[in-house]
Tab-separated table of C-alpha atoms in Angstrom:
chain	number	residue	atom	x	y	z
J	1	UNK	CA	0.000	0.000	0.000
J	2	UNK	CA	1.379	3.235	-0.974
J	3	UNK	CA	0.837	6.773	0.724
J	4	UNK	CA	0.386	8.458	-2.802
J	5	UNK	CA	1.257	7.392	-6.481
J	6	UNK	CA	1.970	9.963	-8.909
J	7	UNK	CA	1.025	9.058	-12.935
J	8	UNK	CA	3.291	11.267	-15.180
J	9	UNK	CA	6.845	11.902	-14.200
J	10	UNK	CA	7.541	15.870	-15.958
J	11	UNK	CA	8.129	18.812	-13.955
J	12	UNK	CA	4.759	18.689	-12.151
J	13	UNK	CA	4.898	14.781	-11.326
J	14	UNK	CA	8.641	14.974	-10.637
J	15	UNK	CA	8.238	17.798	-8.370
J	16	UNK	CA	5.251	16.254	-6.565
J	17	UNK	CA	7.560	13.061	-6.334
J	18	UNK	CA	10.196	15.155	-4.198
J	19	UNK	CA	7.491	17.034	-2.090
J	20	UNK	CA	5.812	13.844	-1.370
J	21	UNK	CA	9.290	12.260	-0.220
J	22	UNK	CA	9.988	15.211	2.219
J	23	UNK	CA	6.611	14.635	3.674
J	24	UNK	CA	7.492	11.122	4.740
J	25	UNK	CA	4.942	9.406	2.495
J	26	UNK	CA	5.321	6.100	1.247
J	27	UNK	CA	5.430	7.208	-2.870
J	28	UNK	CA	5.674	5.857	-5.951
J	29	UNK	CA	6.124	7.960	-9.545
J	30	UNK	CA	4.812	5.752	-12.795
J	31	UNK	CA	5.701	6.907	-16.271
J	32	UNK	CA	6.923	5.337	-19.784
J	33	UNK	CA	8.486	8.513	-20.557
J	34	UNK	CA	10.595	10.601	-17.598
J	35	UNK	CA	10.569	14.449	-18.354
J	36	UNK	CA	7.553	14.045	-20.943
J	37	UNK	CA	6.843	16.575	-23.320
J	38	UNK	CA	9.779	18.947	-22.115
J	39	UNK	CA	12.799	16.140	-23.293
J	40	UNK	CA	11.722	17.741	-26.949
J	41	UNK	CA	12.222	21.332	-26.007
J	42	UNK	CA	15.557	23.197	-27.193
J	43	UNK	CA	17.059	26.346	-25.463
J	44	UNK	CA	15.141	27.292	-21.813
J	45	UNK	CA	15.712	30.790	-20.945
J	46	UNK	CA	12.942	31.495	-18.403
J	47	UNK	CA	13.328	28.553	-16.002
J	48	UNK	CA	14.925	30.266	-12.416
J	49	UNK	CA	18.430	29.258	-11.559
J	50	UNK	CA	19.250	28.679	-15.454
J	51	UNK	CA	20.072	31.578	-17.791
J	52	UNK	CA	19.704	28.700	-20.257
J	53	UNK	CA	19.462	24.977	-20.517
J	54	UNK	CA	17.552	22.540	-22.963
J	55	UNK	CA	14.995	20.577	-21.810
J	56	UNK	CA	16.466	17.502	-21.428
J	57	UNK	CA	19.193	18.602	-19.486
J	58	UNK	CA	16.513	20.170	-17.055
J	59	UNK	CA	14.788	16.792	-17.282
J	60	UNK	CA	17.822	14.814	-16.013
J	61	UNK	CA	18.207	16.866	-12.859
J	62	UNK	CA	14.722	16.793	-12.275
J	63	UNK	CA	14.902	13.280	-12.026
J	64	UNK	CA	18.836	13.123	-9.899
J	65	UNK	CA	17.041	14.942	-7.497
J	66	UNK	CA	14.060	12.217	-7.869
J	67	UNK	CA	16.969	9.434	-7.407
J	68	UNK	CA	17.662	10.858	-3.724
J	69	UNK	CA	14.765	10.567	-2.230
J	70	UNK	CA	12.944	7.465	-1.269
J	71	UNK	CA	10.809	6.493	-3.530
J	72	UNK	CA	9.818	4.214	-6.174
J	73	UNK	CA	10.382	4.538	-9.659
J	74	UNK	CA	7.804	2.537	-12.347
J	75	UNK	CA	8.441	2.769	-15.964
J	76	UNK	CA	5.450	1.966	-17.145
J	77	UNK	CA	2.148	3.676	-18.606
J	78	UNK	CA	-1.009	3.444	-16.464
J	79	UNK	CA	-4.159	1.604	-17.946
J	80	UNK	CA	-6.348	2.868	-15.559
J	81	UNK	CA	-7.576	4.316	-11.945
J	82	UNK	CA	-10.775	2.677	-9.839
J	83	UNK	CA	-11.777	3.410	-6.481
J	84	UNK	CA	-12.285	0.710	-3.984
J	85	UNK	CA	-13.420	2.138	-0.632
J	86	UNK	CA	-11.126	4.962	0.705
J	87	UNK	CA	-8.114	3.593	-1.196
J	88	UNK	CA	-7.298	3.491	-5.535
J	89	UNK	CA	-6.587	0.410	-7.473
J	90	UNK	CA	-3.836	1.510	-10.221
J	91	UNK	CA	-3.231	-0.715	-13.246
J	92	UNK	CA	-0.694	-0.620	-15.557
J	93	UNK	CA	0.123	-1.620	-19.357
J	94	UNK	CA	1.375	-4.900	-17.789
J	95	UNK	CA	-1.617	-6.131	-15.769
J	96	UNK	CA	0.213	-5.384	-12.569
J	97	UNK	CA	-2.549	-3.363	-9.673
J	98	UNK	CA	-1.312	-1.104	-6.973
J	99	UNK	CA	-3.231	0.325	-3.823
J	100	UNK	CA	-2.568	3.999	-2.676
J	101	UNK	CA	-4.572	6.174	-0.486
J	102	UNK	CA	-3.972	8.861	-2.312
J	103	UNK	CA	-2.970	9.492	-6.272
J	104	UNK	CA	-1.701	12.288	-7.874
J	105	UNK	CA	-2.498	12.414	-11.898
J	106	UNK	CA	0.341	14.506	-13.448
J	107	UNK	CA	0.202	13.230	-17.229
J	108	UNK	CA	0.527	16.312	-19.115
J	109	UNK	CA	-0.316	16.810	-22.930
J	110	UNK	CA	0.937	15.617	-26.007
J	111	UNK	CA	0.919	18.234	-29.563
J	112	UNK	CA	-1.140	17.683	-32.341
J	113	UNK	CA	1.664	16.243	-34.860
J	114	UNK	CA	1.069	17.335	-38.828
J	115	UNK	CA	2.204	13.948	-39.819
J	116	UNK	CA	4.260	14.815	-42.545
J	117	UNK	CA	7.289	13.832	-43.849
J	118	UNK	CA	9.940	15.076	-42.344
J	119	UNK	CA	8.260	16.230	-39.040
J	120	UNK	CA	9.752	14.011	-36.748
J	121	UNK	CA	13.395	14.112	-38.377
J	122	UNK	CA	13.471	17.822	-37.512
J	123	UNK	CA	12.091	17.482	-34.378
J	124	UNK	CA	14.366	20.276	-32.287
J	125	UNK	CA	16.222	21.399	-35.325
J	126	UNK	CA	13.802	23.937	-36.259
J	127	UNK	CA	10.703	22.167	-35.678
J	128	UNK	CA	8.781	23.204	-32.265
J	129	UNK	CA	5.319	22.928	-30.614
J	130	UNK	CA	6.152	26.145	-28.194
J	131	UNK	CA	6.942	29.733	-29.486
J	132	UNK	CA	7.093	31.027	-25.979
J	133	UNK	CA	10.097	28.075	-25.275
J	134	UNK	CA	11.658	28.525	-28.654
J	135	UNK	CA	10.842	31.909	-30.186
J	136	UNK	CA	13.971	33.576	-29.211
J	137	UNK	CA	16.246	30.742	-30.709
J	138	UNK	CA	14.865	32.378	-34.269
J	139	UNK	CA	16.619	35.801	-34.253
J	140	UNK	CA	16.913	37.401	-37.530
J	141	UNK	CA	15.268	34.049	-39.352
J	142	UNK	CA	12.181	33.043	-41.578
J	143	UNK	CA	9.779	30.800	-39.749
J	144	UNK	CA	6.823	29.355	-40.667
J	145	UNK	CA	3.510	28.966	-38.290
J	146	UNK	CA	1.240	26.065	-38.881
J	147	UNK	CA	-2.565	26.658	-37.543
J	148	UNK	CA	-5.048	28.818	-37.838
J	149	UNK	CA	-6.427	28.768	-33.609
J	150	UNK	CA	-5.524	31.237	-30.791
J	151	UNK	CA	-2.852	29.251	-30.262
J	152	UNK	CA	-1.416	29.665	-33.871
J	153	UNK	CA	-1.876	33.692	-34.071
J	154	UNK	CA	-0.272	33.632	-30.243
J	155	UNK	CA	2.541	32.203	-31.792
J	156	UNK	CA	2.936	34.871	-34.292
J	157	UNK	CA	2.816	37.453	-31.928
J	158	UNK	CA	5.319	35.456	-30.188
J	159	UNK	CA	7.897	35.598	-33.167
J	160	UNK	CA	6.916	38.752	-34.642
J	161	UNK	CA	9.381	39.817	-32.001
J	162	UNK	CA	12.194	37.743	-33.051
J	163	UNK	CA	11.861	36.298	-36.785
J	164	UNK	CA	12.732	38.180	-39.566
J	165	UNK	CA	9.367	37.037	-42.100
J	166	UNK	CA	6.581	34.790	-40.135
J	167	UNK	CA	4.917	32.302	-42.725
J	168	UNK	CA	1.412	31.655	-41.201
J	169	UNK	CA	0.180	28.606	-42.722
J	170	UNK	CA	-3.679	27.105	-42.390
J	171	UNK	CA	-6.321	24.939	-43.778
J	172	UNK	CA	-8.881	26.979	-43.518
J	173	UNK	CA	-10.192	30.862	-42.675
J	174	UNK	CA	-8.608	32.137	-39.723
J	175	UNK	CA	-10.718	30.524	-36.285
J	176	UNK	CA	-9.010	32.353	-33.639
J	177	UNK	CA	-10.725	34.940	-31.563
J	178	UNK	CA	-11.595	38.248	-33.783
J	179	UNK	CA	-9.476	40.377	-31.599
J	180	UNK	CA	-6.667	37.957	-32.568
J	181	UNK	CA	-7.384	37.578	-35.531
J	182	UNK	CA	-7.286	41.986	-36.060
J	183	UNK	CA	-4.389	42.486	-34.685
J	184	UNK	CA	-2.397	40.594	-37.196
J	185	UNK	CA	-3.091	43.444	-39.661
J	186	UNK	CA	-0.235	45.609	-37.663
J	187	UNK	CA	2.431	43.006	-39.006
J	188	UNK	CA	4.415	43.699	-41.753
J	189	UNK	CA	6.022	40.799	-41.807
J	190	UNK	CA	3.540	38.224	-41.802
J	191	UNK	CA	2.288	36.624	-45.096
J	192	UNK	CA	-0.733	34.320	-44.562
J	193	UNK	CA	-1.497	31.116	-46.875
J	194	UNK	CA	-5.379	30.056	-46.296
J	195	UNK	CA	-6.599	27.068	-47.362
J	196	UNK	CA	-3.003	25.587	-47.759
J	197	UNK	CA	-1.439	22.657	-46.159
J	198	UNK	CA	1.843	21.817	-45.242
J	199	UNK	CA	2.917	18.595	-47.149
J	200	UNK	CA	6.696	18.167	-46.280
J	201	UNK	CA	9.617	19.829	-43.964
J	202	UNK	CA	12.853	19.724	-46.140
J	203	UNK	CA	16.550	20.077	-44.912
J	204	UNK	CA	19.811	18.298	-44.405
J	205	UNK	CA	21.079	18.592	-41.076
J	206	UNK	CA	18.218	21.864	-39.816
J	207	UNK	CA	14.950	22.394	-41.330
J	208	UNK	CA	15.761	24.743	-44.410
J	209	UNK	CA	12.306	25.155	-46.567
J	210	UNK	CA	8.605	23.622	-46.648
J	211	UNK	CA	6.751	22.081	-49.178
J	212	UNK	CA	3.282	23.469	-49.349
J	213	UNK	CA	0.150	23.117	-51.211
J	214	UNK	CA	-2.769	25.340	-51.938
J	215	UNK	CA	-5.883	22.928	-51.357
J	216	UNK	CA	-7.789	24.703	-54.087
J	217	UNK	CA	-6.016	23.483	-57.101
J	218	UNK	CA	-3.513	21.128	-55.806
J	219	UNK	CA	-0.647	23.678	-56.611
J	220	UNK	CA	2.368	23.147	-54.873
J	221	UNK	CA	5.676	25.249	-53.753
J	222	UNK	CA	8.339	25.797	-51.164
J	223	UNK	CA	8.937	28.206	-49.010
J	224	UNK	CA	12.415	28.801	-47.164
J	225	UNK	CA	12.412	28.958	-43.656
J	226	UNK	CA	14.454	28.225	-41.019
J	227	UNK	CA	11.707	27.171	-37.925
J	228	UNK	CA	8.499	25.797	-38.511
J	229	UNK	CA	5.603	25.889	-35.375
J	230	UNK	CA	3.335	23.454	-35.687
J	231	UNK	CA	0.187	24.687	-33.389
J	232	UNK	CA	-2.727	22.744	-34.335
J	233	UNK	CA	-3.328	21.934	-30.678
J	234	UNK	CA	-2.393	19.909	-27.694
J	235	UNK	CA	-4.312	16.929	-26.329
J	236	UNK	CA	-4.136	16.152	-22.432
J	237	UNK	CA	-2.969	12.211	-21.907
J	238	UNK	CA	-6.463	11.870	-19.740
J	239	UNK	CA	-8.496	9.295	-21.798
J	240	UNK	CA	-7.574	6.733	-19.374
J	241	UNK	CA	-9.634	8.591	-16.381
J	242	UNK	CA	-12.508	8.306	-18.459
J	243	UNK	CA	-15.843	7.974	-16.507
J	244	UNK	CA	-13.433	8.745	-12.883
J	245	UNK	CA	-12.973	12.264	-12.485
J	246	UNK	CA	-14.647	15.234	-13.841
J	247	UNK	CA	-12.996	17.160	-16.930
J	248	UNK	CA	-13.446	19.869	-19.601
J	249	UNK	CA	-14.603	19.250	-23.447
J	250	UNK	CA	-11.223	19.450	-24.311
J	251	UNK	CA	-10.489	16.302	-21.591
J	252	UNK	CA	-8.725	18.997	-19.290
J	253	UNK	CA	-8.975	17.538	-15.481
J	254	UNK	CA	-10.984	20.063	-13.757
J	255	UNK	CA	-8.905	21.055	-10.195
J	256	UNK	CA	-9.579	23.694	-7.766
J	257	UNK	CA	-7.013	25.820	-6.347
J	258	UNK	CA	-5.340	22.967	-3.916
J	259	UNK	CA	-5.556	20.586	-6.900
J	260	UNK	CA	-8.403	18.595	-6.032
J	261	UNK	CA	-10.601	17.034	-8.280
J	262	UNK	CA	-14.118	15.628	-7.729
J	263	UNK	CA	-12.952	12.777	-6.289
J	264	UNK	CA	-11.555	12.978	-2.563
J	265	UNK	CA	-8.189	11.839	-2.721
J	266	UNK	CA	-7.940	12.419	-6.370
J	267	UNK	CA	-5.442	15.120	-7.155
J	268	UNK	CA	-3.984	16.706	-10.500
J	269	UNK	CA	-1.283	18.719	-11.599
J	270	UNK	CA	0.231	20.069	-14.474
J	271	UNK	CA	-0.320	20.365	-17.963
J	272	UNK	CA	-3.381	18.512	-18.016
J	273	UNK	CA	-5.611	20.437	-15.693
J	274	UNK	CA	-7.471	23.220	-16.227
J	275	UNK	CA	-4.803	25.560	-15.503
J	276	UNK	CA	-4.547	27.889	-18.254
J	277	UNK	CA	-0.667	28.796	-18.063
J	278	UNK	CA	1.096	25.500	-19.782
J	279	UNK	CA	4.621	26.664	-18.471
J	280	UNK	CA	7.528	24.003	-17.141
J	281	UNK	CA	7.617	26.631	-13.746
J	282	UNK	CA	3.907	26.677	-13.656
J	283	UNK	CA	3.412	22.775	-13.732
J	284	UNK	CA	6.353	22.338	-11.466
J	285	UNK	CA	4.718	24.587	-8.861
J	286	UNK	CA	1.232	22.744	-9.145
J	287	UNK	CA	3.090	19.654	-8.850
J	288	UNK	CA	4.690	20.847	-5.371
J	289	UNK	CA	0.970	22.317	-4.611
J	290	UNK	CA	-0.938	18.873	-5.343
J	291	UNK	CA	1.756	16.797	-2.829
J	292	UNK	CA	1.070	18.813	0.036
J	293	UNK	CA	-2.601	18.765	0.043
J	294	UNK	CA	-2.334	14.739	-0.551
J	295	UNK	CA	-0.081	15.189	2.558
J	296	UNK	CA	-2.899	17.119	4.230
J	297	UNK	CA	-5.753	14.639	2.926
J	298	UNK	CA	-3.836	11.710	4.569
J	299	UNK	CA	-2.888	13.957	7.892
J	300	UNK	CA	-6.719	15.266	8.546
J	301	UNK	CA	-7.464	11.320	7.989
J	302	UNK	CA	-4.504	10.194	10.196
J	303	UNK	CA	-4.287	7.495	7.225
J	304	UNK	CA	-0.036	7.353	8.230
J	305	UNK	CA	1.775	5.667	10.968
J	306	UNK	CA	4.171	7.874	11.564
J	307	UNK	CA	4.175	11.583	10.350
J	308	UNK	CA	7.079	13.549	9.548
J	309	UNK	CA	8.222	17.295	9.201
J	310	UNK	CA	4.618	17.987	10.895
């Protein structure tokens, strides 16, 4: 029986793994994939304590500091979450079940991928799912923007401060808010392509032109750029709480501010919840947040033995 298992070992689980630790609980972190989504960002310039540092790099100290606490590592993927009684049944991928009194779901989101060739080859040599981590690593360059959402034009915002042309590419009329969608009239430097598709990322080493193609007619051309952002949306890794917990349309796990869900005992953090700010410091700090009210849950239950740093 375990104090508190955490699903999802990136910033917000791996923080909540070392917060739980402190606390004296009995814990246990479960992922397929340590450091998640942020292993595929480049250059971090607004993490504190680094004045830069790629994502995996973070990653790997996030989970050194894991390594001295102790705790229980699982590399595996969670099937799914029931409640028996006061306690959680956890099953993984393998078959194998695990009881906790307490679980904190930390599983993040994954980005929409275009599928196209060349996509994954350049992943984090000039292709990115995060103008706000990698905008400023496009000084003085052409870039391209994929989507047509709020998230797309944010993007372009984003870059219009860096890039030197923005490319703004999109299968159909513009869907972002109007307000968004009027302010990109104030940038010279953006050329829009509506109704076109991006059909192939090109380069040798970096990504150095795209291969698009206007759905109209079938025409097709390049166009030379140097970063492309794909932002067609992100999807939270929450289909396995289906029917459990309580979440958004978009499968966001709805939390209040101590990072409760619905269900007592039931905690989230991270990416996934309804949080709107999808920053590493941000999901780290929720991560810290959901440990010590599981900590507080178990206390006000006096569900532990022995209690420490009380």
């Amino acid at each position: 029986m375990y104090d508190v298992i955490i699903i999802g070992a990136g910033p917000a689980g791996m923080t909540a793994a070392v917060f739980a630790a402190r606390k004296g609980l009995k814990a246990a972190i479960f992922s397929k994939d340590f450091g998640g989504q942020v292993n595929w960002t480049s250059d971090i310039e607004n993490y504190m304590g680094f004045t830069e540092i790629n994502g995996r790099a973070l990653m790997d100290r996030f989970q050194a500091q894991v390594k001295e606490h102790q705790l229980e590592e699982k590399q595996t993927e969670v099937r799914s979450i029931r409640r028996d009684g006061e306690f959680f049944t956890v099953e993984t991928v393998d078959g194998e079940e695990y009881l906790a009194r307490t679980v904190i779901v930390a599983v993040g989101k994954r980005p929409r991928t275009l599928n196209v060739t060349g996509e994954n080859e350049f992943r984090n040599k000039g292709v990115s799912y995060c103008s706000t981590c990698d905008g400023p690593l496009f000084r003085n360059v052409p870039v391209a923007v994929v989507g047509g959402g709020n998230s797309a034009l944010k993007a372009v915002f984003d870059l219009n401060i860096y890039a030197s042309e923005i490319h703004l590419i999109s299968l159909t009329e513009l869907t972002a808010d109007a307000v968004l969608i009027k302010r990109l009239s104030g940038i010279s430097k953006l050329k829009q392509y509506l109704k076109h598709s991006v059909v192939e990322i090109k380069g040798s080493k970096l990504v150095e032109r795209i291969a698009v193609e206007r759905l109209e007619d079938k025409n097709r051309f390049e166009i030379p750029v140097q970063g492309v952002f794909i932002e067609i949306g992100l999807d939270p890794n929450t289909e396995f709480l289906e029917g459990l917990v309580e979440k958004t349309e978009k499968g966001e796990i709805k939390i209040d501010c101590e990072c409760k869900t619905n269900i007592p005992g039931l905690f989230a953090a991270g990416d996934a919840t309804t949080i709107p700010e999808k920053q590493i410091i941000i999901a780290a700090g929720e991560g810290a947040k959901a440990a010590i009210n599981a900590w507080e849950y178990l206390l006000q239950r006096e569900s532990l033995k022995t209690l420490v740093n009380v």
